[in-house]
Amino acid sequence: MKSILSRLSAIAGLACIMAGCSHQDRFTLSSPGGDAVLRINPSQGTYSIFHSGRCLVNDARAALVTAGDTIDMTDAVRIEKGQRTETESTVLYRQKEVSVTYNYAIYRIGEAWQIDWRAFDDGIAYRFCSLADTETVIDDEVL
């Protein structure tokens, strides 16, 4: 009896470890200064946003509807992450150039879409990008 319980405990422990591994697609993206934090959960198709430790958006969906199909993150795979600094020239502004540094993560959704996430010190942004060469009509955005 003791042997059976030991085996069941070992199997249950292994199942818990494996379940933890199945959540490896969860990803946290922080701003360069660390105040803005994005938590992405592609398997659930959701994201959460925090600023200075306070939750501002919890388990929101990022999805588009096009031609009756819903494009979301449930099958997304992260293909790239990093940090960028961009400098743009300005016109009629007190500075000749404006620079911004942000951390980013890019997720591929199938063969035709990707979603780009950016974490700035003062906020979070995302955008869907079509990889198709043809025109695409967006019917709705699911938030």
PDB file of C-alpha atoms in Angstrom:
ATOM      1  CA  MET A   1       0.000   0.000   0.000  1.00  0.00           C
ATOM      2  CA  LYS A   2       2.804   2.351   0.937  1.00  0.00           C
ATOM      3  CA  SER A   3       4.517   1.633  -2.384  1.00  0.00           C
ATOM      4  CA  ILE A   4       1.370   2.478  -4.362  1.00  0.00           C
ATOM      5  CA  LEU A   5       0.952   5.786  -2.505  1.00  0.00           C
ATOM      6  CA  SER A   6       4.605   6.638  -3.127  1.00  0.00           C
ATOM      7  CA  ARG A   7       4.174   5.949  -6.832  1.00  0.00           C
ATOM      8  CA  LEU A   8       0.965   7.987  -7.009  1.00  0.00           C
ATOM      9  CA  SER A   9       2.684  10.876  -5.220  1.00  0.00           C
ATOM     10  CA  ALA A  10       5.597  10.693  -7.641  1.00  0.00           C
ATOM     11  CA  ILE A  11       3.232  10.646 -10.634  1.00  0.00           C
ATOM     12  CA  ALA A  12       1.245  13.588  -9.241  1.00  0.00           C
ATOM     13  CA  GLY A  13       4.468  15.524  -8.619  1.00  0.00           C
ATOM     14  CA  LEU A  14       5.680  14.807 -12.141  1.00  0.00           C
ATOM     15  CA  ALA A  15       2.323  15.940 -13.542  1.00  0.00           C
ATOM     16  CA  CYS A  16       2.618  19.224 -11.625  1.00  0.00           C
ATOM     17  CA  ILE A  17       6.120  19.777 -12.952  1.00  0.00           C
ATOM     18  CA  MET A  18       4.971  19.045 -16.498  1.00  0.00           C
ATOM     19  CA  ALA A  19       1.974  21.371 -16.096  1.00  0.00           C
ATOM     20  CA  GLY A  20       4.364  24.110 -15.007  1.00  0.00           C
ATOM     21  CA  CYS A  21       6.439  23.506 -18.114  1.00  0.00           C
ATOM     22  CA  SER A  22       3.369  23.863 -20.298  1.00  0.00           C
ATOM     23  CA  HIS A  23       3.176  27.519 -19.223  1.00  0.00           C
ATOM     24  CA  GLN A  24       6.619  28.321 -20.575  1.00  0.00           C
ATOM     25  CA  ASP A  25       4.979  30.454 -23.272  1.00  0.00           C
ATOM     26  CA  ARG A  26       4.098  33.106 -20.678  1.00  0.00           C
ATOM     27  CA  PHE A  27       6.368  36.076 -21.121  1.00  0.00           C
ATOM     28  CA  THR A  28       7.057  39.268 -19.199  1.00  0.00           C
ATOM     29  CA  LEU A  29       8.254  42.360 -21.032  1.00  0.00           C
ATOM     30  CA  SER A  30       9.384  45.319 -18.923  1.00  0.00           C
ATOM     31  CA  SER A  31      10.105  48.871 -19.998  1.00  0.00           C
ATOM     32  CA  PRO A  32      13.756  50.002 -19.943  1.00  0.00           C
ATOM     33  CA  GLY A  33      13.158  51.775 -16.610  1.00  0.00           C
ATOM     34  CA  GLY A  34      11.147  48.849 -15.228  1.00  0.00           C
ATOM     35  CA  ASP A  35       7.989  50.769 -14.264  1.00  0.00           C
ATOM     36  CA  ALA A  36       5.770  49.506 -17.086  1.00  0.00           C
ATOM     37  CA  VAL A  37       5.369  45.722 -17.231  1.00  0.00           C
ATOM     38  CA  LEU A  38       3.520  43.629 -19.798  1.00  0.00           C
ATOM     39  CA  ARG A  39       2.636  40.000 -19.082  1.00  0.00           C
ATOM     40  CA  ILE A  40       1.713  38.050 -22.198  1.00  0.00           C
ATOM     41  CA  ASN A  41      -0.041  34.674 -22.060  1.00  0.00           C
ATOM     42  CA  PRO A  42      -0.301  33.520 -25.690  1.00  0.00           C
ATOM     43  CA  SER A  43      -1.903  30.146 -24.917  1.00  0.00           C
ATOM     44  CA  GLN A  44      -4.850  32.020 -23.381  1.00  0.00           C
ATOM     45  CA  GLY A  45      -4.647  34.861 -25.927  1.00  0.00           C
ATOM     46  CA  THR A  46      -4.432  37.447 -23.150  1.00  0.00           C
ATOM     47  CA  TYR A  47      -2.181  40.143 -21.766  1.00  0.00           C
ATOM     48  CA  SER A  48      -1.973  42.191 -18.569  1.00  0.00           C
ATOM     49  CA  ILE A  49      -0.371  45.607 -18.009  1.00  0.00           C
ATOM     50  CA  PHE A  50       1.143  46.873 -14.768  1.00  0.00           C
ATOM     51  CA  HIS A  51       2.655  50.237 -13.888  1.00  0.00           C
ATOM     52  CA  SER A  52       4.677  50.753 -10.713  1.00  0.00           C
ATOM     53  CA  GLY A  53       3.325  47.433  -9.430  1.00  0.00           C
ATOM     54  CA  ARG A  54      -0.326  48.384  -9.962  1.00  0.00           C
ATOM     55  CA  CYS A  55      -2.438  46.301 -12.346  1.00  0.00           C
ATOM     56  CA  LEU A  56      -4.036  48.563 -14.979  1.00  0.00           C
ATOM     57  CA  VAL A  57      -5.296  45.932 -17.432  1.00  0.00           C
ATOM     58  CA  ASN A  58      -5.880  42.296 -16.479  1.00  0.00           C
ATOM     59  CA  ASP A  59      -6.280  39.353 -18.869  1.00  0.00           C
ATOM     60  CA  ALA A  60      -7.394  41.451 -21.844  1.00  0.00           C
ATOM     61  CA  ARG A  61      -7.591  39.893 -25.302  1.00  0.00           C
ATOM     62  CA  ALA A  62      -5.718  41.162 -28.318  1.00  0.00           C
ATOM     63  CA  ALA A  63      -7.508  39.946 -31.442  1.00  0.00           C
ATOM     64  CA  LEU A  64      -8.724  41.021 -34.868  1.00  0.00           C
ATOM     65  CA  VAL A  65     -11.649  39.814 -36.945  1.00  0.00           C
ATOM     66  CA  THR A  66     -11.014  39.658 -40.675  1.00  0.00           C
ATOM     67  CA  ALA A  67     -13.179  37.900 -43.267  1.00  0.00           C
ATOM     68  CA  GLY A  68     -15.040  36.148 -40.453  1.00  0.00           C
ATOM     69  CA  ASP A  69     -11.866  34.706 -38.896  1.00  0.00           C
ATOM     70  CA  THR A  70     -10.559  35.762 -35.494  1.00  0.00           C
ATOM     71  CA  ILE A  71      -6.807  36.354 -35.403  1.00  0.00           C
ATOM     72  CA  ASP A  72      -5.519  36.091 -31.832  1.00  0.00           C
ATOM     73  CA  MET A  73      -2.452  34.991 -29.904  1.00  0.00           C
ATOM     74  CA  THR A  74      -3.561  31.467 -28.976  1.00  0.00           C
ATOM     75  CA  ASP A  75      -1.207  29.954 -31.558  1.00  0.00           C
ATOM     76  CA  ALA A  76       1.460  32.652 -31.356  1.00  0.00           C
ATOM     77  CA  VAL A  77       5.166  31.860 -31.107  1.00  0.00           C
ATOM     78  CA  ARG A  78       7.703  34.442 -29.931  1.00  0.00           C
ATOM     79  CA  ILE A  79      10.292  34.891 -32.655  1.00  0.00           C
ATOM     80  CA  GLU A  80      12.279  37.880 -31.453  1.00  0.00           C
ATOM     81  CA  LYS A  81      12.848  40.087 -28.412  1.00  0.00           C
ATOM     82  CA  GLY A  82      15.251  42.865 -27.552  1.00  0.00           C
ATOM     83  CA  GLN A  83      15.730  46.580 -27.040  1.00  0.00           C
ATOM     84  CA  ARG A  84      15.755  49.378 -29.585  1.00  0.00           C
ATOM     85  CA  THR A  85      16.493  53.081 -29.580  1.00  0.00           C
ATOM     86  CA  GLU A  86      14.962  55.133 -32.365  1.00  0.00           C
ATOM     87  CA  THR A  87      15.767  58.737 -33.181  1.00  0.00           C
ATOM     88  CA  GLU A  88      13.482  60.814 -35.377  1.00  0.00           C
ATOM     89  CA  SER A  89      14.018  64.267 -36.848  1.00  0.00           C
ATOM     90  CA  THR A  90      11.311  66.769 -35.974  1.00  0.00           C
ATOM     91  CA  VAL A  91       9.718  69.686 -37.774  1.00  0.00           C
ATOM     92  CA  LEU A  92       8.572  72.792 -35.890  1.00  0.00           C
ATOM     93  CA  TYR A  93       9.464  71.428 -32.460  1.00  0.00           C
ATOM     94  CA  ARG A  94      11.740  72.757 -29.739  1.00  0.00           C
ATOM     95  CA  GLN A  95      14.194  69.890 -30.353  1.00  0.00           C
ATOM     96  CA  LYS A  96      15.689  68.892 -33.691  1.00  0.00           C
ATOM     97  CA  GLU A  97      15.500  65.196 -32.791  1.00  0.00           C
ATOM     98  CA  VAL A  98      13.498  63.014 -30.440  1.00  0.00           C
ATOM     99  CA  SER A  99      14.842  59.676 -29.180  1.00  0.00           C
ATOM    100  CA  VAL A 100      12.942  56.863 -27.540  1.00  0.00           C
ATOM    101  CA  THR A 101      14.195  53.559 -26.124  1.00  0.00           C
ATOM    102  CA  TYR A 102      11.880  50.587 -25.701  1.00  0.00           C
ATOM    103  CA  ASN A 103      11.956  46.841 -25.171  1.00  0.00           C
ATOM    104  CA  TYR A 104      10.066  44.695 -27.657  1.00  0.00           C
ATOM    105  CA  ALA A 105       8.782  41.216 -28.365  1.00  0.00           C
ATOM    106  CA  ILE A 106       7.503  39.967 -31.713  1.00  0.00           C
ATOM    107  CA  TYR A 107       5.133  37.008 -31.946  1.00  0.00           C
ATOM    108  CA  ARG A 108       4.334  35.168 -35.177  1.00  0.00           C
ATOM    109  CA  ILE A 109       0.723  34.047 -35.605  1.00  0.00           C
ATOM    110  CA  GLY A 110       0.587  31.390 -38.288  1.00  0.00           C
ATOM    111  CA  GLU A 111       2.050  32.298 -41.647  1.00  0.00           C
ATOM    112  CA  ALA A 112       0.109  35.498 -42.309  1.00  0.00           C
ATOM    113  CA  TRP A 113       0.252  37.597 -39.108  1.00  0.00           C
ATOM    114  CA  GLN A 114       2.488  38.841 -36.353  1.00  0.00           C
ATOM    115  CA  ILE A 115       1.919  40.988 -33.299  1.00  0.00           C
ATOM    116  CA  ASP A 116       4.572  43.462 -32.159  1.00  0.00           C
ATOM    117  CA  TRP A 117       4.635  44.433 -28.476  1.00  0.00           C
ATOM    118  CA  ARG A 118       6.585  47.429 -27.169  1.00  0.00           C
ATOM    119  CA  ALA A 119       7.245  48.456 -23.571  1.00  0.00           C
ATOM    120  CA  PHE A 120       8.134  52.129 -23.165  1.00  0.00           C
ATOM    121  CA  ASP A 121       8.883  53.814 -19.849  1.00  0.00           C
ATOM    122  CA  ASP A 122       5.535  55.597 -20.061  1.00  0.00           C
ATOM    123  CA  GLY A 123       3.340  52.898 -21.575  1.00  0.00           C
ATOM    124  CA  ILE A 124       2.756  49.697 -23.528  1.00  0.00           C
ATOM    125  CA  ALA A 125       1.815  49.379 -27.209  1.00  0.00           C
ATOM    126  CA  TYR A 126       0.992  46.589 -29.627  1.00  0.00           C
ATOM    127  CA  ARG A 127       0.118  46.294 -33.275  1.00  0.00           C
ATOM    128  CA  PHE A 128      -0.937  43.511 -35.569  1.00  0.00           C
ATOM    129  CA  CYS A 129       1.061  43.255 -38.797  1.00  0.00           C
ATOM    130  CA  SER A 130      -0.144  41.394 -41.860  1.00  0.00           C
ATOM    131  CA  LEU A 131       2.588  39.454 -43.619  1.00  0.00           C
ATOM    132  CA  ALA A 132       0.410  38.877 -46.684  1.00  0.00           C
ATOM    133  CA  ASP A 133       1.085  40.670 -49.955  1.00  0.00           C
ATOM    134  CA  THR A 134      -2.624  41.261 -50.520  1.00  0.00           C
ATOM    135  CA  GLU A 135      -4.947  43.881 -49.061  1.00  0.00           C
ATOM    136  CA  THR A 136      -6.666  42.860 -45.831  1.00  0.00           C
ATOM    137  CA  VAL A 137      -9.880  44.336 -44.464  1.00  0.00           C
ATOM    138  CA  ILE A 138     -10.165  44.395 -40.661  1.00  0.00           C
ATOM    139  CA  ASP A 139     -13.804  43.940 -39.649  1.00  0.00           C
ATOM    140  CA  ASP A 140     -13.355  44.397 -35.901  1.00  0.00           C
ATOM    141  CA  GLU A 141     -10.837  44.579 -33.079  1.00  0.00           C
ATOM    142  CA  VAL A 142     -11.510  42.414 -30.028  1.00  0.00           C
ATOM    143  CA  LEU A 143     -10.367  43.933 -26.745  1.00  0.00           C
TER     144      LEU A 143
END
